[in-house]
Amino acid sequence: MPSTVDYYFAPHSPWTYLGHARLVAMAEAAGATVRLKPMDLNQVFPVSGGLPLGKRAPQRQAYRLVELARFARHLQLPLNLQPRFFPVKADDAARLILAVDAAQGTPQALEFAGRVMAAVWAQERDIADASVLAELLAAQGLPATLLDAAQAPEVQQRYQAFTQEAIELQIFGAPTYVVDGEMFWGQDRLDFVERALTR
C-alpha cells in the first residue's frame, strides 16, 4: 500500500527550498501521497526551543551560511545566501499554497510551493508582496482569484490547524516529513524518507 507523507514546512525556509524538488520526485517515484501542511514557525519556535534567525548565537548563524552554501553546491541549486527579502512574512504565501491545494489539487500546490521558495532564495523577490504572489500564480497559469480565496476564514483555520498539529506532534523546525507516523526533520534526512517510502 502506498505511503503518505505529511509535509510540514514553511515557504520561506531555505532548508525546505533545498529539499522540496527532491521530496516531490521521491513521492512520485514511490506512488506516495503528499499532504501539504504549511505551519507558522513563529508559533512553533517558542514552544519547542527554537529561535528566529536573528536571535541565534553568532557562531550558529555563521555555520548556517556554510551549510547552506555546501548543500546548494551539492544539489546544484541556485541560492542567495542572504537574499534581499529575508526575513520575510510568509503567512500570505502559506495560505495561498493551501488555496491552490484546495482548488487545483496537490500536484499544482506542490509546484506552486516550489515557485514561492525559489522566489525567495533564487530570485530576490518579496513573497509578502501580493503582486509577487500574483505573478507566481500567473507564471503557472493559475487564476488570480486564488489570492482572494486565500484570505477566506477556512483557509486561515487550516493554516492554524496545521500549526497546532505540528506543535502537538512535537515538531520543531522546517521541513519535517512524517511518513506513516515516523518523523524526519530536515532536508538532509531525505535519504531516510526515501527508504521509508520504499520499504
Tab-separated table of C-alpha atoms in Angstrom:
chain	number	residue	atom	x	y	z
A	1	MET	CA	0.000	0.000	0.000
A	2	PRO	CA	1.476	3.417	-0.954
A	3	SER	CA	2.735	5.593	1.873
A	4	THR	CA	1.619	9.050	2.908
A	5	VAL	CA	3.984	11.933	3.621
A	6	ASP	CA	2.748	14.701	5.887
A	7	TYR	CA	4.883	17.628	4.760
A	8	TYR	CA	5.247	20.263	7.476
A	9	PHE	CA	7.071	23.243	6.040
A	10	ALA	CA	7.475	26.996	5.950
A	11	PRO	CA	7.572	28.550	2.472
A	12	HIS	CA	10.371	30.954	3.431
A	13	SER	CA	12.654	28.258	4.876
A	14	PRO	CA	15.870	27.736	2.876
A	15	TRP	CA	16.077	24.150	4.037
A	16	THR	CA	12.562	23.499	2.774
A	17	TYR	CA	13.589	25.019	-0.563
A	18	LEU	CA	16.662	22.801	-0.780
A	19	GLY	CA	14.636	19.650	-0.195
A	20	HIS	CA	11.401	20.443	-1.989
A	21	ALA	CA	12.071	19.137	-5.500
A	22	ARG	CA	13.711	16.010	-4.120
A	23	LEU	CA	10.733	15.235	-1.915
A	24	VAL	CA	8.317	15.697	-4.808
A	25	ALA	CA	10.385	13.375	-7.018
A	26	MET	CA	10.694	10.732	-4.285
A	27	ALA	CA	6.987	10.739	-3.557
A	28	GLU	CA	6.139	10.489	-7.228
A	29	ALA	CA	8.557	7.592	-7.755
A	30	ALA	CA	7.108	5.725	-4.770
A	31	GLY	CA	3.492	6.479	-5.655
A	32	ALA	CA	3.172	8.170	-2.261
A	33	THR	CA	0.599	10.774	-1.327
A	34	VAL	CA	1.932	14.126	-0.085
A	35	ARG	CA	-0.215	16.183	2.257
A	36	LEU	CA	0.972	19.794	2.366
A	37	LYS	CA	0.878	21.219	5.868
A	38	PRO	CA	2.415	24.690	5.995
A	39	MET	CA	2.991	25.872	9.551
A	40	ASP	CA	3.712	29.139	11.293
A	41	LEU	CA	7.221	28.879	12.748
A	42	ASN	CA	6.568	31.975	14.865
A	43	GLN	CA	4.217	29.782	16.888
A	44	VAL	CA	6.248	26.579	16.680
A	45	PHE	CA	9.599	28.001	17.825
A	46	PRO	CA	8.513	29.438	21.205
A	47	VAL	CA	7.148	26.099	22.417
A	48	SER	CA	9.945	23.951	21.004
A	49	GLY	CA	13.100	25.807	21.997
A	50	GLY	CA	13.741	27.270	18.549
A	51	LEU	CA	14.866	30.816	17.888
A	52	PRO	CA	14.322	33.132	14.934
A	53	LEU	CA	17.496	33.541	12.922
A	54	GLY	CA	18.356	36.987	14.264
A	55	LYS	CA	18.265	35.759	17.866
A	56	ARG	CA	20.612	32.803	17.351
A	57	ALA	CA	24.207	32.876	18.540
A	58	PRO	CA	26.667	34.372	16.010
A	59	GLN	CA	28.533	31.084	15.571
A	60	ARG	CA	25.279	29.309	14.702
A	61	GLN	CA	24.375	31.995	12.196
A	62	ALA	CA	27.816	31.765	10.600
A	63	TYR	CA	27.743	27.985	10.315
A	64	ARG	CA	24.249	28.097	8.845
A	65	LEU	CA	25.660	30.050	5.881
A	66	VAL	CA	28.416	27.458	5.420
A	67	GLU	CA	25.899	24.626	5.386
A	68	LEU	CA	23.513	26.399	3.036
A	69	ALA	CA	26.308	27.026	0.545
A	70	ARG	CA	27.529	23.454	0.894
A	71	PHE	CA	24.126	21.930	0.214
A	72	ALA	CA	23.340	24.337	-2.625
A	73	ARG	CA	26.562	23.300	-4.375
A	74	HIS	CA	25.913	19.625	-3.714
A	75	LEU	CA	22.352	19.787	-5.014
A	76	GLN	CA	23.261	22.200	-7.822
A	77	LEU	CA	20.503	24.604	-6.842
A	78	PRO	CA	20.735	28.384	-7.150
A	79	LEU	CA	20.655	30.003	-3.736
A	80	ASN	CA	21.350	33.525	-2.477
A	81	LEU	CA	22.798	33.061	0.984
A	82	GLN	CA	21.482	36.396	2.216
A	83	PRO	CA	18.553	37.271	-0.024
A	84	ARG	CA	17.218	40.796	-0.216
A	85	PHE	CA	13.789	39.833	1.122
A	86	PHE	CA	14.605	37.692	4.122
A	87	PRO	CA	13.486	37.509	6.872
A	88	VAL	CA	10.037	37.811	5.298
A	89	LYS	CA	6.470	37.293	6.468
A	90	ALA	CA	5.334	34.084	4.845
A	91	ASP	CA	1.770	33.728	6.149
A	92	ASP	CA	0.075	35.015	2.982
A	93	ALA	CA	2.197	32.700	0.836
A	94	ALA	CA	1.395	29.732	3.086
A	95	ARG	CA	-2.331	30.436	2.898
A	96	LEU	CA	-2.102	30.826	-0.871
A	97	ILE	CA	-0.438	27.415	-1.179
A	98	LEU	CA	-3.353	25.973	0.793
A	99	ALA	CA	-5.821	27.749	-1.502
A	100	VAL	CA	-4.094	26.296	-4.568
A	101	ASP	CA	-4.202	22.847	-2.965
A	102	ALA	CA	-7.937	23.124	-2.283
A	103	ALA	CA	-8.865	24.498	-5.699
A	104	GLN	CA	-6.345	22.903	-8.055
A	105	GLY	CA	-5.063	19.797	-6.289
A	106	THR	CA	-1.844	18.738	-4.616
A	107	PRO	CA	0.413	18.471	-7.704
A	108	GLN	CA	-0.336	22.091	-8.608
A	109	ALA	CA	0.119	23.171	-4.997
A	110	LEU	CA	3.480	21.407	-4.763
A	111	GLU	CA	4.627	23.135	-7.943
A	112	PHE	CA	3.413	26.486	-6.671
A	113	ALA	CA	5.131	25.987	-3.311
A	114	GLY	CA	8.371	25.358	-5.169
A	115	ARG	CA	7.911	28.600	-7.102
A	116	VAL	CA	7.355	30.516	-3.868
A	117	MET	CA	10.525	29.092	-2.309
A	118	ALA	CA	12.588	29.818	-5.407
A	119	ALA	CA	11.251	33.373	-5.438
A	120	VAL	CA	12.845	33.975	-2.031
A	121	TRP	CA	16.071	32.021	-2.376
A	122	ALA	CA	16.949	32.235	-6.061
A	123	GLN	CA	15.139	35.263	-7.492
A	124	GLU	CA	15.349	38.044	-4.853
A	125	ARG	CA	11.570	38.509	-4.761
A	126	ASP	CA	9.330	39.507	-1.868
A	127	ILE	CA	6.728	36.821	-1.163
A	128	ALA	CA	4.985	39.148	1.302
A	129	ASP	CA	4.030	41.318	-1.683
A	130	ALA	CA	0.654	40.405	-3.195
A	131	SER	CA	1.814	41.479	-6.654
A	132	VAL	CA	4.692	38.986	-6.488
A	133	LEU	CA	2.316	36.211	-5.451
A	134	ALA	CA	0.025	37.180	-8.338
A	135	GLU	CA	2.973	36.944	-10.749
A	136	LEU	CA	3.847	33.492	-9.419
A	137	LEU	CA	0.264	32.343	-9.928
A	138	ALA	CA	0.235	33.733	-13.485
A	139	ALA	CA	3.547	32.060	-14.332
A	140	GLN	CA	1.933	28.725	-13.508
A	141	GLY	CA	-1.291	29.518	-15.325
A	142	LEU	CA	-3.292	29.684	-12.110
A	143	PRO	CA	-6.164	32.157	-11.618
A	144	ALA	CA	-5.577	35.400	-9.728
A	145	THR	CA	-8.842	34.786	-7.870
A	146	LEU	CA	-6.879	32.387	-5.665
A	147	LEU	CA	-5.430	35.444	-3.918
A	148	ASP	CA	-8.913	36.269	-2.630
A	149	ALA	CA	-9.640	32.626	-1.855
A	150	ALA	CA	-6.506	32.516	0.298
A	151	GLN	CA	-7.988	35.169	2.594
A	152	ALA	CA	-11.070	33.107	3.421
A	153	PRO	CA	-11.513	32.217	7.109
A	154	GLU	CA	-11.476	28.483	6.379
A	155	VAL	CA	-8.014	28.763	4.829
A	156	GLN	CA	-6.673	30.562	7.889
A	157	GLN	CA	-8.313	27.882	10.032
A	158	ARG	CA	-6.495	25.141	8.091
A	159	TYR	CA	-3.189	27.003	8.439
A	160	GLN	CA	-3.714	27.369	12.172
A	161	ALA	CA	-4.819	23.745	12.473
A	162	PHE	CA	-1.641	22.508	10.776
A	163	THR	CA	0.447	24.738	13.031
A	164	GLN	CA	-1.258	23.357	16.124
A	165	GLU	CA	-0.925	19.821	14.768
A	166	ALA	CA	2.818	20.357	14.330
A	167	ILE	CA	3.111	21.589	17.902
A	168	GLU	CA	1.197	18.581	19.223
A	169	LEU	CA	3.449	16.238	17.237
A	170	GLN	CA	6.470	17.966	18.833
A	171	ILE	CA	7.739	19.226	15.500
A	172	PHE	CA	10.285	21.970	15.997
A	173	GLY	CA	11.581	23.002	12.577
A	174	ALA	CA	11.082	23.052	8.828
A	175	PRO	CA	10.961	20.966	6.842
A	176	THR	CA	9.656	17.983	8.756
A	177	TYR	CA	8.361	14.928	6.952
A	178	VAL	CA	6.146	12.378	8.688
A	179	VAL	CA	5.921	9.068	6.819
A	180	ASP	CA	3.340	6.661	8.193
A	181	GLY	CA	3.809	8.118	11.653
A	182	GLU	CA	7.634	8.304	11.591
A	183	MET	CA	9.171	11.782	11.798
A	184	PHE	CA	12.165	13.019	9.799
A	185	TRP	CA	13.444	16.550	10.420
A	186	GLY	CA	15.418	18.389	7.785
A	187	GLN	CA	16.088	18.036	4.083
A	188	ASP	CA	19.308	16.203	4.949
A	189	ARG	CA	17.118	13.312	6.153
A	190	LEU	CA	15.530	12.758	2.759
A	191	ASP	CA	17.611	9.622	2.164
A	192	PHE	CA	15.831	8.110	5.153
A	193	VAL	CA	12.477	9.395	3.872
A	194	GLU	CA	13.134	7.632	0.566
A	195	ARG	CA	13.865	4.376	2.378
A	196	ALA	CA	10.695	4.728	4.403
A	197	LEU	CA	8.686	5.283	1.218
A	198	THR	CA	10.078	2.191	-0.493
A	199	ARG	CA	10.181	-0.339	2.327
